[in-house]
Short mmCIF file of C-alpha atoms in Angstrom, two decimals:
data_model
loop_
_atom_site.label_atom_id
_atom_site.label_comp_id
_atom_site.label_asym_id
_atom_site.label_seq_id
_atom_site.Cartn_x
_atom_site.Cartn_y
_atom_site.Cartn_z
CA UNK Y 1 0.40 9.19 16.55
CA UNK Y 2 -1.48 7.94 14.46
CA UNK Y 3 -3.50 4.32 14.92
CA UNK Y 4 -5.25 2.73 12.48
CA UNK Y 5 -7.48 -0.60 13.74
CA UNK Y 6 -9.02 -2.51 11.88
CA UNK Y 7 -11.96 -4.86 12.95
CA UNK Y 8 -14.64 -7.54 11.68
CA UNK Y 9 -15.49 -10.92 11.11
CA UNK Y 10 -12.67 -13.00 10.33
CA UNK Y 11 -14.74 -15.82 8.31
CA UNK Y 12 -16.84 -15.02 5.60
CA UNK Y 13 -19.18 -17.35 3.90
CA UNK Y 14 -19.33 -17.54 -0.04
CA UNK Y 15 -21.36 -15.64 -1.06
CA UNK Y 16 -22.24 -13.13 1.32
CA UNK Y 17 -20.88 -10.08 2.11
CA UNK Y 18 -17.95 -8.81 4.12
CA UNK Y 19 -17.67 -6.03 6.12
CA UNK Y 20 -15.14 -4.59 7.85
CA UNK Y 21 -14.11 -0.74 9.84
CA UNK Y 22 -11.65 0.75 10.52
CA UNK Y 23 -10.79 2.86 13.41
CA UNK Y 24 -8.74 5.68 13.20
CA UNK Y 25 -7.15 7.56 16.82
CA UNK Y 26 -4.40 9.60 17.91
CA UNK Y 27 -5.91 12.09 15.18
CA UNK Y 28 -8.95 13.01 13.05
CA UNK Y 29 -10.30 11.75 9.87
CA UNK Y 30 -11.58 15.16 8.77
CA UNK Y 31 -8.29 16.13 7.08
CA UNK Y 32 -8.01 18.26 3.96
CA UNK Y 33 -4.61 16.80 3.25
CA UNK Y 34 -5.97 13.08 3.41
CA UNK Y 35 -7.30 9.38 1.52
CA UNK Y 36 -8.01 6.81 3.81
CA UNK Y 37 -7.73 3.31 1.89
CA UNK Y 38 -7.89 0.14 2.10
CA UNK Y 39 -6.00 -2.73 0.23
CA UNK Y 40 -5.96 -6.09 0.83
CA UNK Y 41 -2.94 -9.02 1.22
CA UNK Y 42 -2.93 -12.01 -0.36
CA UNK Y 43 -2.18 -15.95 0.68
CA UNK Y 44 0.55 -15.58 -2.11
CA UNK Y 45 1.79 -12.23 -0.08
CA UNK Y 46 0.13 -10.20 -3.72
CA UNK Y 47 -1.41 -6.77 -2.95
CA UNK Y 48 -4.61 -5.00 -4.22
CA UNK Y 49 -5.40 -1.74 -4.24
CA UNK Y 50 -8.91 -1.68 -3.38
CA UNK Y 51 -10.12 1.95 -3.01
CA UNK Y 52 -10.04 5.14 -0.96
CA UNK Y 53 -11.98 7.61 0.72
CA UNK Y 54 -11.87 11.25 1.36
CA UNK Y 55 -13.99 12.66 4.82
CA UNK Y 56 -16.70 13.89 2.33
CA UNK Y 57 -17.37 10.46 1.22
CA UNK Y 58 -16.03 10.87 -2.54
CA UNK Y 59 -14.46 7.44 -3.33
CA UNK Y 60 -12.31 6.18 -5.65
CA UNK Y 61 -12.31 2.36 -5.97
CA UNK Y 62 -10.17 -0.11 -7.97
CA UNK Y 63 -12.58 -0.98 -11.38
CA UNK Y 64 -12.03 -5.23 -11.02
CA UNK Y 65 -13.88 -4.85 -7.69
CA UNK Y 66 -16.16 -1.71 -8.05
CA UNK Y 67 -19.36 -3.64 -9.01
CA UNK Y 68 -19.10 -5.56 -5.53
CA UNK Y 69 -17.13 -2.66 -2.86
CA UNK Y 70 -18.80 -0.08 -1.17
CA UNK Y 71 -16.76 2.41 1.34
CA UNK Y 72 -17.91 5.21 3.54
CA UNK Y 73 -17.06 6.70 6.58
CA UNK Y 74 -18.40 7.60 9.91
CA UNK Y 75 -16.49 11.35 11.15
CA UNK Y 76 -18.97 10.97 14.14
CA UNK Y 77 -17.08 7.78 14.92
CA UNK Y 78 -13.45 9.25 12.99
CA UNK Y 79 -14.27 5.68 11.44
CA UNK Y 80 -14.10 4.60 8.02
CA UNK Y 81 -15.64 1.39 6.67
CA UNK Y 82 -15.33 -1.11 3.30
CA UNK Y 83 -18.52 -3.61 2.35
CA UNK Y 84 -17.40 -6.66 -0.10
CA UNK Y 85 -20.47 -8.50 -1.27
CA UNK Y 86 -20.42 -11.86 -2.70
CA UNK Y 87 -17.60 -13.13 -1.17
CA UNK Y 88 -15.28 -16.10 -3.14
CA UNK Y 89 -12.64 -18.41 -1.76
CA UNK Y 90 -10.89 -15.81 -4.34
CA UNK Y 91 -11.39 -12.49 -1.80
CA UNK Y 92 -9.56 -14.12 1.14
CA UNK Y 93 -6.50 -12.26 2.41
CA UNK Y 94 -5.58 -9.46 5.24
CA UNK Y 95 -7.43 -6.52 4.81
CA UNK Y 96 -5.50 -3.14 5.67
CA UNK Y 97 -6.64 0.48 6.13
CA UNK Y 98 -4.69 2.83 5.88
CA UNK Y 99 -4.10 6.59 5.07
CA UNK Y 100 -2.62 8.43 2.30
CA UNK Y 101 -1.20 11.38 2.37
CA UNK Y 102 -2.95 13.19 -0.46
CA UNK Y 103 -4.80 12.14 -3.45
CA UNK Y 104 -2.86 10.92 -4.77
CA UNK Y 105 -0.68 10.14 -2.97
CA UNK Y 106 0.48 6.55 -1.34
CA UNK Y 107 0.21 5.40 1.86
CA UNK Y 108 2.00 6.38 4.98
CA UNK Y 109 -0.20 4.87 7.72
CA UNK Y 110 -1.34 1.24 7.90
CA UNK Y 111 -3.36 -0.85 10.69
CA UNK Y 112 -1.70 -3.97 11.52
CA UNK Y 113 -4.74 -6.22 9.37
CA UNK Y 114 -7.02 -9.00 9.98
CA UNK Y 115 -6.70 -11.96 8.25
CA UNK Y 116 -9.71 -12.66 6.35
CA UNK Y 117 -10.94 -16.43 5.48
CA UNK Y 118 -14.02 -17.69 2.96
CA UNK Y 119 -15.65 -20.97 3.90
CA UNK Y 120 -18.82 -22.76 4.36
CA UNK R 1 -4.08 -0.61 -15.45
CA UNK R 2 -0.35 0.09 -15.19
CA UNK R 3 1.79 -3.02 -14.53
CA UNK R 4 4.54 -2.86 -12.32
CA UNK R 5 7.16 -5.03 -12.22
CA UNK R 6 10.63 -5.87 -10.11
CA UNK R 7 13.76 -7.72 -10.71
CA UNK R 8 14.72 -9.57 -8.96
CA UNK R 9 12.10 -11.83 -6.97
CA UNK R 10 14.84 -12.40 -4.42
CA UNK R 11 18.51 -11.40 -4.01
CA UNK R 12 20.87 -12.09 -1.07
CA UNK R 13 23.66 -9.66 -0.30
CA UNK R 14 26.10 -9.60 2.34
CA UNK R 15 25.88 -7.98 5.31
CA UNK R 16 27.34 -4.49 4.50
CA UNK R 17 27.38 -4.62 0.46
CA UNK R 18 24.80 -2.42 -1.47
CA UNK R 19 20.88 -4.16 -2.65
CA UNK R 20 19.63 -3.05 -5.65
CA UNK R 21 16.17 -3.52 -6.25
CA UNK R 22 14.47 -2.77 -9.57
CA UNK R 23 10.72 -1.87 -10.87
CA UNK R 24 9.22 -1.22 -13.61
CA UNK R 25 6.24 0.17 -15.35
CA UNK R 26 4.66 -0.58 -18.48
CA UNK R 27 3.57 2.81 -18.56
CA UNK R 28 5.33 6.29 -17.00
CA UNK R 29 4.29 7.35 -14.27
CA UNK R 30 5.90 10.55 -14.17
CA UNK R 31 3.71 13.56 -14.62
CA UNK R 32 5.32 16.26 -16.42
CA UNK R 33 2.76 18.93 -14.98
CA UNK R 34 4.57 18.40 -11.99
CA UNK R 35 7.57 16.65 -12.63
CA UNK R 36 6.77 14.34 -9.65
CA UNK R 37 7.31 10.60 -10.35
CA UNK R 38 4.60 9.02 -8.66
CA UNK R 39 6.02 5.71 -7.64
CA UNK R 40 6.64 4.68 -3.94
CA UNK R 41 8.22 2.10 -1.88
CA UNK R 42 7.61 0.07 1.03
CA UNK R 43 9.43 -2.89 3.01
CA UNK R 44 7.09 -4.94 4.57
CA UNK R 45 8.24 -7.56 7.46
CA UNK R 46 6.92 -10.90 8.42
CA UNK R 47 3.82 -10.26 10.35
CA UNK R 48 3.95 -6.65 9.65
CA UNK R 49 1.70 -4.19 7.54
CA UNK R 50 4.13 -2.32 4.85
CA UNK R 51 5.81 0.65 5.72
CA UNK R 52 6.01 3.23 3.30
CA UNK R 53 10.27 3.93 3.01
CA UNK R 54 10.27 5.92 -0.43
CA UNK R 55 7.63 8.10 -2.24
CA UNK R 56 7.91 10.56 -5.33
CA UNK R 57 10.39 7.85 -6.69
CA UNK R 58 13.42 9.69 -4.51
CA UNK R 59 11.84 11.01 -1.26
CA UNK R 60 12.56 9.24 1.49
CA UNK R 61 10.07 8.83 4.25
CA UNK R 62 10.53 10.11 7.54
CA UNK R 63 12.90 8.59 9.73
CA UNK R 64 13.74 6.28 7.31
CA UNK R 65 17.58 5.43 7.80
CA UNK R 66 19.96 7.02 4.79
CA UNK R 67 20.84 3.88 3.43
CA UNK R 68 18.02 3.69 1.44
CA UNK R 69 17.46 5.50 -1.23
CA UNK R 70 14.97 5.64 -4.79
CA UNK R 71 15.69 6.84 -7.78
CA UNK R 72 14.94 6.62 -11.01
CA UNK R 73 12.16 8.23 -14.02
CA UNK R 74 8.92 7.41 -15.81
CA UNK R 75 8.74 3.70 -16.45
CA UNK R 76 12.37 3.07 -14.76
CA UNK R 77 13.04 2.57 -10.74
CA UNK R 78 16.10 1.46 -8.48
CA UNK R 79 16.03 0.79 -5.28
CA UNK R 80 18.82 0.87 -3.42
CA UNK R 81 20.65 -0.21 0.18
CA UNK R 82 23.73 0.80 0.90
CA UNK R 83 25.25 -0.94 3.27
CA UNK R 84 22.57 -4.06 4.15
CA UNK R 85 21.94 -4.63 8.03
CA UNK R 86 20.43 -7.14 9.62
CA UNK R 87 17.13 -5.30 9.94
CA UNK R 88 16.37 -4.68 6.81
CA UNK R 89 15.30 -8.53 5.63
CA UNK R 90 12.03 -8.17 4.40
CA UNK R 91 10.44 -8.17 0.82
CA UNK R 92 10.05 -4.89 -0.63
CA UNK R 93 7.17 -3.36 -2.96
CA UNK R 94 7.10 -1.04 -5.25
CA UNK R 95 3.28 1.02 -5.56
CA UNK R 96 2.38 3.22 -8.51
CA UNK R 97 0.03 6.03 -7.51
CA UNK R 98 0.02 7.82 -11.07
CA UNK R 99 -3.38 6.21 -11.74
CA UNK R 100 -6.13 4.44 -10.88
CA UNK R 101 -6.02 1.19 -10.06
CA UNK R 102 -2.78 2.24 -7.57
CA UNK R 103 -0.97 -0.74 -8.98
CA UNK R 104 1.83 -3.05 -7.36
CA UNK R 105 4.93 -4.63 -7.86
CA UNK R 106 5.02 -8.52 -6.59
CA UNK R 107 7.88 -7.77 -4.21
CA UNK R 108 11.82 -8.88 -3.82
CA UNK R 109 12.78 -10.83 -1.06
CA UNK R 110 16.26 -9.49 0.19
CA UNK R 111 18.16 -11.76 2.65
CA UNK R 112 21.57 -12.09 3.89
CA UNK R 113 24.12 -13.98 2.31
#
């Protein structure tokens, strides 16, 4: 059974960079059929798609975040990562990693999520 | 961006009764080249990530009970729970993956009356 697990700091200071890792187990991140992505959920429960990437490194980003987002993949560790620069209080959310079963396609497997707070 | 609007925001239904949630997109999510609607429905229970229920507007994800069904095309879609069970209490979201950025509806909270 495929599992995804987010890891990283739960607290980030304003203006700093958030770095999260998603570890995939029970399956390979090297898959011609799947994309891997990040979605966040704000305290008011709204969901925002951050972006997705292919194992080759090809990426699709939300234009509203494109200037601050970098996603990358480490196939040797079966992991992919998210970097979000210049964090503000508006970026506080639960961050989920997920697998898309194609492109474009919805997300069929999700991590449990990691709560990120932005505070000094 | 394609704006997804769900209605109602919340819904209280008696056990065994039908629950209907609507989702409207600001632009079509139908790809006429393959006749596929890039519309999905998710269920989210407290403390859990969203769970994929329906994709391509009407295809049930493996393992999802058949009381859940999706319909619609173009810009107007519906999620129906034919006979509400206690375990269906959750927030339901629609999502379009027709264009970037993928966008979600605001969610509909389903409760027991």
